[in-house]
XYZ file of N, CA, C and O in Angstrom:
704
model
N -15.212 -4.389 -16.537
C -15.207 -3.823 -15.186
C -13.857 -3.168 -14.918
O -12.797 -3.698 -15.251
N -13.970 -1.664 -14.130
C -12.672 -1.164 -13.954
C -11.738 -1.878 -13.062
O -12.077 -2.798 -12.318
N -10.618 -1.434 -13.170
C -9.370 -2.231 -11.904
C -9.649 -1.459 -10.607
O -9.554 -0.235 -10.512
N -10.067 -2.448 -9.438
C -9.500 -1.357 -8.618
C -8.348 -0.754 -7.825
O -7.417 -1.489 -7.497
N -8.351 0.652 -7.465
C -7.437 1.121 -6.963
C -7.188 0.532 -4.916
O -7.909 1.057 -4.067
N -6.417 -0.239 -4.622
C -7.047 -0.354 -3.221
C -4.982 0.067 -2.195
O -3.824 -0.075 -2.589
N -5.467 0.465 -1.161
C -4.357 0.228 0.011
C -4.564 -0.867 0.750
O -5.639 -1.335 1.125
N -3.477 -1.251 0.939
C -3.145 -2.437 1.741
C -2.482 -2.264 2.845
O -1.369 -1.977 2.405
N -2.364 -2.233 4.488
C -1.071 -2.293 4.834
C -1.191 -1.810 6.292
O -2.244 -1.251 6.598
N -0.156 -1.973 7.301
C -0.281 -1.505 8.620
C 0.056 -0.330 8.756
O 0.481 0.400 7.861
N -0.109 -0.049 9.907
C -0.241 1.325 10.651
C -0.032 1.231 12.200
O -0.595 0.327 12.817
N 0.755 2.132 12.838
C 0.728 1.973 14.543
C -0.438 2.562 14.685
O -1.128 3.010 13.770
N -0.787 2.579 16.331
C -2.332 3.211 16.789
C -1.968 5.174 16.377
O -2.766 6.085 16.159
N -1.028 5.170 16.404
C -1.016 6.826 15.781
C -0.365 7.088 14.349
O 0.428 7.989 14.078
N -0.834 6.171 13.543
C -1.107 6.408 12.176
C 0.325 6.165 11.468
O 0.612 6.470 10.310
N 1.205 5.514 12.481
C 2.581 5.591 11.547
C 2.769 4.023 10.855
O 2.273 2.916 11.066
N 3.854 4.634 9.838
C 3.510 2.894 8.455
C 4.970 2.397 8.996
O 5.124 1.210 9.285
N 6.156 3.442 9.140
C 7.872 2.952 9.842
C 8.002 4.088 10.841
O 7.373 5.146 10.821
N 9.093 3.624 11.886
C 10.060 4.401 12.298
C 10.326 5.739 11.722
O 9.491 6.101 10.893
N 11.054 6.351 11.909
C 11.647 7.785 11.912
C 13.060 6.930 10.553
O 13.298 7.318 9.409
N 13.639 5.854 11.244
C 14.430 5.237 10.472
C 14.272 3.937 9.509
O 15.080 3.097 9.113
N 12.638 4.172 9.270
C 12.047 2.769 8.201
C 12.182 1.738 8.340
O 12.324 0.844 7.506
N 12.148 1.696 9.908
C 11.855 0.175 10.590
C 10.644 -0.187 10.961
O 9.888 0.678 11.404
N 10.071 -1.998 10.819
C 8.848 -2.491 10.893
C 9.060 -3.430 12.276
O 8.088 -4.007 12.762
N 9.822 -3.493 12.615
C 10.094 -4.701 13.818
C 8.878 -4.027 14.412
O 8.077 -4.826 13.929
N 8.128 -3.201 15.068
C 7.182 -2.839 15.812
C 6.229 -4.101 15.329
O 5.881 -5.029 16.058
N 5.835 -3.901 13.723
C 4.751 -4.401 13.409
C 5.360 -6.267 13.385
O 4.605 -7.207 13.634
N 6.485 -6.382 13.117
C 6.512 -7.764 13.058
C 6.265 -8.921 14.208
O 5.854 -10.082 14.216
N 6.954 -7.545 15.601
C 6.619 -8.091 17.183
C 4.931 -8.311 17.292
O 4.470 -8.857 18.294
N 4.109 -7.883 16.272
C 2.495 -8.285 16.764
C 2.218 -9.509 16.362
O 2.388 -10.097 15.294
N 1.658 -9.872 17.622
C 1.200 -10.985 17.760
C 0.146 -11.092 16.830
O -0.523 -10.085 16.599
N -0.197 -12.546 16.050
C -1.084 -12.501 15.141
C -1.398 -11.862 13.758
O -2.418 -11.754 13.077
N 0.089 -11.427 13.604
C 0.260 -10.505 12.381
C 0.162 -11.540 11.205
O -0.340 -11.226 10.126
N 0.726 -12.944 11.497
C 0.638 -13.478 10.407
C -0.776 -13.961 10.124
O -1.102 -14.454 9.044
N -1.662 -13.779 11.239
C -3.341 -14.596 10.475
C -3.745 -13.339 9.485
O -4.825 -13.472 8.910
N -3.237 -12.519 9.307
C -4.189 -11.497 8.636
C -4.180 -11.890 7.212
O -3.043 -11.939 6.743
N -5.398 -12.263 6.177
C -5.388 -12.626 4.628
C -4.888 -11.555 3.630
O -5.499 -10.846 2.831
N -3.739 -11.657 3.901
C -2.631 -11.009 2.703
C -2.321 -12.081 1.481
O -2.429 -11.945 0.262
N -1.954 -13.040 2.172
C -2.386 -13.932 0.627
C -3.184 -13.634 -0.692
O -2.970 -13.428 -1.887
N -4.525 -13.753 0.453
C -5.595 -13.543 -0.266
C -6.052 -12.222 -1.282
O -6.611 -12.362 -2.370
N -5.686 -10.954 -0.675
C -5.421 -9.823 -1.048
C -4.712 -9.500 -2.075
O -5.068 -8.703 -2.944
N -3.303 -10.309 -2.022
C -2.168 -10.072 -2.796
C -2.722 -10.681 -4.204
O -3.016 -9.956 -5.154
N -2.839 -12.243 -4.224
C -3.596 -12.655 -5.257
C -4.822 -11.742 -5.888
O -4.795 -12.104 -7.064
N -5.617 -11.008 -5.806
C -6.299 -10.192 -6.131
C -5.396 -8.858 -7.067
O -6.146 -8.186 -7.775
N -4.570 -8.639 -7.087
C -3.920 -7.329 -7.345
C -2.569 -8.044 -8.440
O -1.796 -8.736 -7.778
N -2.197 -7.959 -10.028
C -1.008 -7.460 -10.200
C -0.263 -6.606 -10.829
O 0.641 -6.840 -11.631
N -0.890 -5.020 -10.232
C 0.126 -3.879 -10.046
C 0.091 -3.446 -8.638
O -0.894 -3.389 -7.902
N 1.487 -3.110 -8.339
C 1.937 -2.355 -7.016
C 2.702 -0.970 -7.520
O 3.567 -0.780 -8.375
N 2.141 -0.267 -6.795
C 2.739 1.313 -7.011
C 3.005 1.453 -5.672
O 2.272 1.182 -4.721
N 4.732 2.147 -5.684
C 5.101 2.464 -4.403
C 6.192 4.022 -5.117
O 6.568 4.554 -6.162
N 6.250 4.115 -3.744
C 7.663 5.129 -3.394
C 9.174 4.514 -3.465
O 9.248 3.456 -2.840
N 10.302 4.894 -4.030
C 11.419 4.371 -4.005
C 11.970 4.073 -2.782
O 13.004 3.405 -2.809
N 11.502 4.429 -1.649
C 12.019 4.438 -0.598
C 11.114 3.162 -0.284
O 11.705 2.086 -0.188
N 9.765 3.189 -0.119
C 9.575 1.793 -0.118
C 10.006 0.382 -0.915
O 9.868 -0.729 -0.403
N 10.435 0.566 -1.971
C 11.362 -0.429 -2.679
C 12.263 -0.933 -2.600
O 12.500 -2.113 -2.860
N 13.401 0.411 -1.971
C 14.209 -0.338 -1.734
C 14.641 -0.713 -0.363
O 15.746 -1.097 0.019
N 13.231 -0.470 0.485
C 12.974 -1.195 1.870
C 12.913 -2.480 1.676
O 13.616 -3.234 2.348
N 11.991 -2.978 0.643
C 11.506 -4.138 0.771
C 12.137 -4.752 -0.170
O 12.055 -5.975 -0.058
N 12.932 -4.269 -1.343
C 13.693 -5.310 -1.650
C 15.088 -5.557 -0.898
O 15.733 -6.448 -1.449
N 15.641 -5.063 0.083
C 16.835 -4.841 1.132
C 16.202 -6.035 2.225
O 16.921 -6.777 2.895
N 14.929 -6.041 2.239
C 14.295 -7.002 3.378
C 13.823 -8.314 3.064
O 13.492 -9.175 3.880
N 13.817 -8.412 1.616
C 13.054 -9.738 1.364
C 14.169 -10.694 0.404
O 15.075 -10.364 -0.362
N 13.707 -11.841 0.782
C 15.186 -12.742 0.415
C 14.656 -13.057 -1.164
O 15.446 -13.073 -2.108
N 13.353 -13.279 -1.297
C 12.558 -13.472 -2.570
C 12.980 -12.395 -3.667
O 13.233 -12.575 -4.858
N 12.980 -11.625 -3.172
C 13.371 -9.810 -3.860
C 12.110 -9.840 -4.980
O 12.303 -9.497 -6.146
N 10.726 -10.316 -4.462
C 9.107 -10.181 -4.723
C 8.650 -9.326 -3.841
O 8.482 -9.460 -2.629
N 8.389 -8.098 -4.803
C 7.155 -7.327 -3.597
C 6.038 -8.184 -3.449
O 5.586 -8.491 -2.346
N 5.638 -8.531 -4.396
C 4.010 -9.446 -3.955
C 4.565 -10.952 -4.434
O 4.872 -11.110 -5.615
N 4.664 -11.898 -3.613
C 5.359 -12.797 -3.292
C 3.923 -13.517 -3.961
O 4.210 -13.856 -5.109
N 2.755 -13.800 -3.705
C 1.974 -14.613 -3.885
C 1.544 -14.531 -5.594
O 1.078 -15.478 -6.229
N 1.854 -13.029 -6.191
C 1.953 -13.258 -7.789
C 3.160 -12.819 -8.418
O 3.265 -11.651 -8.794
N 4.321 -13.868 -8.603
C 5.522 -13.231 -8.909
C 5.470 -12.507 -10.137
O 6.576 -12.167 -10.558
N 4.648 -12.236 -10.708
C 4.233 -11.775 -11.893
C 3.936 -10.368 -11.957
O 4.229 -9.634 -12.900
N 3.408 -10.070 -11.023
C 3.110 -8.368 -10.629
C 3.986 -7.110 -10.989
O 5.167 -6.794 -10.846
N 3.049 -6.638 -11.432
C 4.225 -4.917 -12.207
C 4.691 -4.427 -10.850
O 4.279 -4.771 -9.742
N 5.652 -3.535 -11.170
C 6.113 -2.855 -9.655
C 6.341 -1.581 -10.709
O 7.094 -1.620 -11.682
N 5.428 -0.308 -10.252
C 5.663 0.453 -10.587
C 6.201 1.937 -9.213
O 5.446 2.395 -8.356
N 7.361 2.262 -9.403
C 8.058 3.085 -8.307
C 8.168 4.502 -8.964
O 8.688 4.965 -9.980
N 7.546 4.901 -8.069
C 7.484 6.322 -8.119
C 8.944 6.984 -7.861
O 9.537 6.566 -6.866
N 9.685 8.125 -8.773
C 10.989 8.562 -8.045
C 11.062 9.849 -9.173
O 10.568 10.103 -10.271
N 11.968 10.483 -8.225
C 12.632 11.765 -8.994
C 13.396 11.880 -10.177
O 13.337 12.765 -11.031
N 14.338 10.582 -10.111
C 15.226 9.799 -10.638
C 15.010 8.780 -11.552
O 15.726 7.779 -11.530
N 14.196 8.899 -12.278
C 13.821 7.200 -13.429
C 14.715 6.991 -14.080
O 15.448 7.824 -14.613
N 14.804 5.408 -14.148
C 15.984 4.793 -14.968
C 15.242 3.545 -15.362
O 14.018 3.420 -15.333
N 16.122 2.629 -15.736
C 15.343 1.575 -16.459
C 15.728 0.303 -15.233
O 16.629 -0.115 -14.506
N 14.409 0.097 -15.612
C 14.217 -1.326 -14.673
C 14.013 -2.780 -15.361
O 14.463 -2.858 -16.504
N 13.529 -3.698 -14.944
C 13.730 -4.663 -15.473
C 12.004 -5.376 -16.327
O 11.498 -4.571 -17.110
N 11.486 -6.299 -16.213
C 10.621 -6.473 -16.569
C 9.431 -6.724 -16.214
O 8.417 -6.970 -16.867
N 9.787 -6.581 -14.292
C 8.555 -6.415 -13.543
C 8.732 -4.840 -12.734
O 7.926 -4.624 -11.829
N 9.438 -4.098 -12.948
C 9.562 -3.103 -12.277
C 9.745 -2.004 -13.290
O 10.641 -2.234 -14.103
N 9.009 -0.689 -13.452
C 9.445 0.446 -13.672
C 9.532 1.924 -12.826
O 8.655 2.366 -12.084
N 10.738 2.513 -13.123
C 10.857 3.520 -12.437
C 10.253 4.854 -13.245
O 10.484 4.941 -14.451
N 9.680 5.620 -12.747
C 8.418 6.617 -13.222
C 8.567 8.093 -12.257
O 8.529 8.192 -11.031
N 8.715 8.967 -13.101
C 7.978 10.193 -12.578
C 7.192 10.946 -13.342
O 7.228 12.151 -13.590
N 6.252 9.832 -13.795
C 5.204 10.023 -13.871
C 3.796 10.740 -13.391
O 3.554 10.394 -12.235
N 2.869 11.564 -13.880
C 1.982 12.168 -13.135
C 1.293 10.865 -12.452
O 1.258 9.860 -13.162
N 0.708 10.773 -11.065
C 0.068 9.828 -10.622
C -0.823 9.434 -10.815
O -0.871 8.206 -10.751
N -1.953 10.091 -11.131
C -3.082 10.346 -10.736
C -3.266 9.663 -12.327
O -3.747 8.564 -12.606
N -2.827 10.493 -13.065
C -2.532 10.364 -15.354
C -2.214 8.935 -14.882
O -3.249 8.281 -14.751
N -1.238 8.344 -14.626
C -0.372 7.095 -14.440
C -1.601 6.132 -13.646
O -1.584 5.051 -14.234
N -2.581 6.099 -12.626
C -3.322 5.316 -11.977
C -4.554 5.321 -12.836
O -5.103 4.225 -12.947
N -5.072 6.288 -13.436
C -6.402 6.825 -14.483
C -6.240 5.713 -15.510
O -7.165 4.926 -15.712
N -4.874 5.615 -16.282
C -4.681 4.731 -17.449
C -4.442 3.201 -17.085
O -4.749 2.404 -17.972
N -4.007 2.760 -16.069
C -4.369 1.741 -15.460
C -5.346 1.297 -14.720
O -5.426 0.206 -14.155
N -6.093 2.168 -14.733
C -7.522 1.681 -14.112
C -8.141 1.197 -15.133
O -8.646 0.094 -14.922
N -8.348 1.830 -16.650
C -8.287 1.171 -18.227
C -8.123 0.349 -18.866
O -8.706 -0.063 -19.869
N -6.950 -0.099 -18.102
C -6.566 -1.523 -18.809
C -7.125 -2.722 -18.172
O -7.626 -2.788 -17.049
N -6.976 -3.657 -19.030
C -7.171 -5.147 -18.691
C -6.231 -5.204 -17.242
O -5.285 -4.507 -16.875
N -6.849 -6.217 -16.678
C -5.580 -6.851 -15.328
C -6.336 -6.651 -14.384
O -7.435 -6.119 -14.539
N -5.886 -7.039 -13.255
C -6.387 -7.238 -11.761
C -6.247 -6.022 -10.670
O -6.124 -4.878 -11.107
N -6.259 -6.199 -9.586
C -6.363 -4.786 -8.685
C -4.841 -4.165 -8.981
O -3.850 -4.623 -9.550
N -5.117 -2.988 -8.365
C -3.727 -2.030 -8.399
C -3.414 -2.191 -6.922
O -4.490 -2.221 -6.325
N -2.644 -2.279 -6.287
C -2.411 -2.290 -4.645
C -1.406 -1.034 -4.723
O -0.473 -1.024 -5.526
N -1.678 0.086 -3.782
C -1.117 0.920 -3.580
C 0.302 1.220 -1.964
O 0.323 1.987 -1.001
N 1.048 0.350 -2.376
C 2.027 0.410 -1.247
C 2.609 1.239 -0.417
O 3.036 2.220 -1.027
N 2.832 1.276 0.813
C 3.668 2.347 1.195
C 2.875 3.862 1.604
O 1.652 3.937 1.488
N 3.663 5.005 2.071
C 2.684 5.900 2.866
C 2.574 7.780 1.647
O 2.649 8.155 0.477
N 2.449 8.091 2.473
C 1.677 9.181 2.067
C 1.635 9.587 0.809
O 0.671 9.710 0.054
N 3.483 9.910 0.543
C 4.077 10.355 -0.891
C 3.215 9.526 -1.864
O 2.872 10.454 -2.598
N 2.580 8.358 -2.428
C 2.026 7.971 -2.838
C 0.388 7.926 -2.550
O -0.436 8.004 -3.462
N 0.117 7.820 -1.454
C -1.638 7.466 -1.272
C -1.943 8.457 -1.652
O -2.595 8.555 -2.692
N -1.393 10.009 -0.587
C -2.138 11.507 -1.076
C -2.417 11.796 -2.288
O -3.569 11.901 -2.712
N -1.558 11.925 -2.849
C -2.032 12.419 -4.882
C -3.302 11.798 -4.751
O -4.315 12.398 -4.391
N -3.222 10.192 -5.142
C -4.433 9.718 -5.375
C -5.635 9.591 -4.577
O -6.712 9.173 -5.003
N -5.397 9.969 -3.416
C -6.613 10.144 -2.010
C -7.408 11.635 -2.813
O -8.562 11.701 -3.238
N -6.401 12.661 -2.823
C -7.279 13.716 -4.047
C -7.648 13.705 -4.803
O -8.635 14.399 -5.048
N -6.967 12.727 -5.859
C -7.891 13.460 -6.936
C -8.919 11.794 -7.061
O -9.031 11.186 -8.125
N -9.452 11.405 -5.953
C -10.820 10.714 -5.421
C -10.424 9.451 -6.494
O -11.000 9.355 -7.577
N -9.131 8.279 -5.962
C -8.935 7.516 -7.366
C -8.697 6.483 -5.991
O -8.247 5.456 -6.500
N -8.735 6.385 -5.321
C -8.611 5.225 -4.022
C -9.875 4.512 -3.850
O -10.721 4.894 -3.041
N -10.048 3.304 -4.724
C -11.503 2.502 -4.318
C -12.052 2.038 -2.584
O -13.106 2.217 -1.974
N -10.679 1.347 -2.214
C -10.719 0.683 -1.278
C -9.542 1.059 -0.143
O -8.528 1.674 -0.473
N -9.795 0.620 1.232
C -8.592 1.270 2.379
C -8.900 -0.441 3.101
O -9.881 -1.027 3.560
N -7.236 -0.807 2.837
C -7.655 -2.242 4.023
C -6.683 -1.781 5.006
O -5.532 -2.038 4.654
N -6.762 -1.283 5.936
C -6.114 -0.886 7.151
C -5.882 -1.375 8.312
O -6.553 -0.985 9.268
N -4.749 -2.458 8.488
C -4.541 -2.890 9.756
C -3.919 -2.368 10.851
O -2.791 -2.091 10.444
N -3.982 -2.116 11.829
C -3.685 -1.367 13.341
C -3.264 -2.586 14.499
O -3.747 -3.640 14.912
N -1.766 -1.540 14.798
C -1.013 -2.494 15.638
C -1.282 -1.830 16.678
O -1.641 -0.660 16.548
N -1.147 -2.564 18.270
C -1.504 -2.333 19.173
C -0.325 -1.614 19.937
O -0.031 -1.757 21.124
N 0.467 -0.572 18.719
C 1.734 0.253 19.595
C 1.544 1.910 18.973
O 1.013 2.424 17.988
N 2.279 2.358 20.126
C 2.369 3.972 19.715
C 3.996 4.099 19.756
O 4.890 3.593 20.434
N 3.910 5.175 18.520
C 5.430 5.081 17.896
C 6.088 6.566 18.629
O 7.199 6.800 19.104
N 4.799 7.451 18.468
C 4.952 8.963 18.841
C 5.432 9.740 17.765
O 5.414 10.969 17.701
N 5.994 8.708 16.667
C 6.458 9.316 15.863
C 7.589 8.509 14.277
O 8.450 7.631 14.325
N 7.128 9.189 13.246
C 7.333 8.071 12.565
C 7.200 8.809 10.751
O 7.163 10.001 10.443
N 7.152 7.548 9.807
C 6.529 8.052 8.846
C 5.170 7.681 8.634
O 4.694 6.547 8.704
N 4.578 8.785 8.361
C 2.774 8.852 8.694
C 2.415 8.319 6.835
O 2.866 8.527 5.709
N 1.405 7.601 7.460
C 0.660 6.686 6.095
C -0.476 8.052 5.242
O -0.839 7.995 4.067
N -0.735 8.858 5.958
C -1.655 10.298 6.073
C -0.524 11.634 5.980
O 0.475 11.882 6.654
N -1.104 12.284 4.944
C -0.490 13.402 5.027
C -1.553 15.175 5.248
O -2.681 15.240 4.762
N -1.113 16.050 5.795
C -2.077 16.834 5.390
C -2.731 17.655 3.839
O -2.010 18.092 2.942
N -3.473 17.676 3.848
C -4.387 17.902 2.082
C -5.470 18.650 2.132
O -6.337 18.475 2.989
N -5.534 19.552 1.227
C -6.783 19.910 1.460
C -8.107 19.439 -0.027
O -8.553 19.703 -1.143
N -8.146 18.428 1.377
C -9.585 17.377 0.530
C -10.268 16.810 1.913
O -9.680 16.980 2.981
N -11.573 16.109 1.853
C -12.192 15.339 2.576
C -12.852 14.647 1.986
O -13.280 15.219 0.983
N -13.213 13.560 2.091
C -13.754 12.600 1.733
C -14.660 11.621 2.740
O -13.926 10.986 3.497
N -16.055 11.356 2.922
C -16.284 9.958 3.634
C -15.648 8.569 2.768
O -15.147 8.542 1.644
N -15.789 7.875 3.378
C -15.575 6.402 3.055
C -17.016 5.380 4.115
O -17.608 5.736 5.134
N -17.105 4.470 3.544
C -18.462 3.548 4.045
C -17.265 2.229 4.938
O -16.299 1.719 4.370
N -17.543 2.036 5.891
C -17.026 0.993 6.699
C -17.797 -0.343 5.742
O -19.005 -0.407 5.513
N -16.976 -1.130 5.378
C -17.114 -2.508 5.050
C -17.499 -3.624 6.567
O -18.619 -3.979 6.936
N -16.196 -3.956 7.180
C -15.900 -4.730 7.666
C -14.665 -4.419 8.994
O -13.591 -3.823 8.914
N -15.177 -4.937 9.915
C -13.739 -4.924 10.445
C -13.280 -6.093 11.213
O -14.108 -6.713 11.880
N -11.956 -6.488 11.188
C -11.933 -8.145 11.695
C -10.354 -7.790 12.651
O -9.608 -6.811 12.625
N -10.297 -9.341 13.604
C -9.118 -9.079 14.087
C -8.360 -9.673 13.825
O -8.879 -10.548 13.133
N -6.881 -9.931 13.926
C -5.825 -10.995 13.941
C -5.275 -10.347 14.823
O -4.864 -9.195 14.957
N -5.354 -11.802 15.770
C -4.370 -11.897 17.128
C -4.617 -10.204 17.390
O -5.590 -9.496 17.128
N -3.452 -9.924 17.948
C -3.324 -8.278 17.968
C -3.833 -7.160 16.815
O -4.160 -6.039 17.204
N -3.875 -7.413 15.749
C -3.952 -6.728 14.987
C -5.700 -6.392 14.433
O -6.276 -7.295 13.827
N -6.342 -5.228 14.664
C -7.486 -4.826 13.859
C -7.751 -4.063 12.561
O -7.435 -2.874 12.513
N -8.208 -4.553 11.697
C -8.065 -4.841 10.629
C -9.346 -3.898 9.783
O -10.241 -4.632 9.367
N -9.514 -2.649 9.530
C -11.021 -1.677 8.981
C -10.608 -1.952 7.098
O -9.661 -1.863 6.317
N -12.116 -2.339 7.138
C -11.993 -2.309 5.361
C -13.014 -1.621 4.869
O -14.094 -2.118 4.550
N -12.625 -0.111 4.764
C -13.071 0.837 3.735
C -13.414 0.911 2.362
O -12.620 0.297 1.650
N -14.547 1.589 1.637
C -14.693 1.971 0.241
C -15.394 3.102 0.075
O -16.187 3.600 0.874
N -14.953 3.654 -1.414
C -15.241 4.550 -1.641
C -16.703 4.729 -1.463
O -17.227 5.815 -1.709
């Protein structure tokens, strides 16, 4: 069975993932942020593909210095202009994406979780390699921000799964 490709992750009510300055305090002030099954999710997945800028958000933010805390084991593969060598859960890649997500969908292993906003989702939102969208929505407007959506010229439906709440937070789970 193939790996799947899935997103994980919040969003304000107008589509933004940070600040203007790659801040989350918005999303951390929601109430009920912690019932949402990220655990559960995380365990499911170990590769993460992000943006360098998301990396070194979250390793600047996390005391663990684990993107996916629940499998310390997980590849971290970072997308950048700049590749250098990383260590033995992390590589830095500028790599084609789409080539780079295709050959890991191939291999043995568990889901791919796709981190972080556009610079990463878009490629693969085109060329139709995104299985799944778990999309949680905070109950704030930013007005402005970095958008999880970029403009493209593609369209796609997606089939509504599910949608659930935590505390504040509503939660749509999409598939291809």
């Amino acid at each position: 069975m193939m790996r799947k490709v899935q997103f994980y992750g919040a969003v304000s009510i107008d589509g933004y993932l940070a600040t203007k300055d790659e801040r989350l305090d918005w999303l951390f002030k929601t109430e009920g942020a912690e019932e949402a099954p990220t655990a559960d999710f995380m365990q499911q997945v170990d590769t993460a593909i992000m943006g360098r800028h998301t990396y070194e958000y979250t390793m600047a933010q996390t005391t663990d210095q684990l993107i996916n805390p629940y499998n310390p084991s997980t590849q971290n593969i970072v997308m950048t202009t700049k590749p250098h060598v990383g260590d033995e859960h992390t590589i830095f890649t500028n790599a084609e994406l789409p080539a780079l997500v295709e050959k890991l969908r191939q291999a043995n292993g568990k889901n791919i979780w796709i981190v972080g906003g556009a610079g990463v989702l878009m490629p693969l939102m085109t060329a139709d390699l995104v299985d799944e969208l778990y999309i949680q929505i905070a109950p704030v407007f930013l007005g402005s921000g970095i958008s999880l959506f970029s403009e493209v010229d593609y369209q796609h439906r997606f089939t509504l799964v599910e949608t659930n709440q935590y505390g504040q937070l509503a939660e749509v789970h999409y598939t291809r």
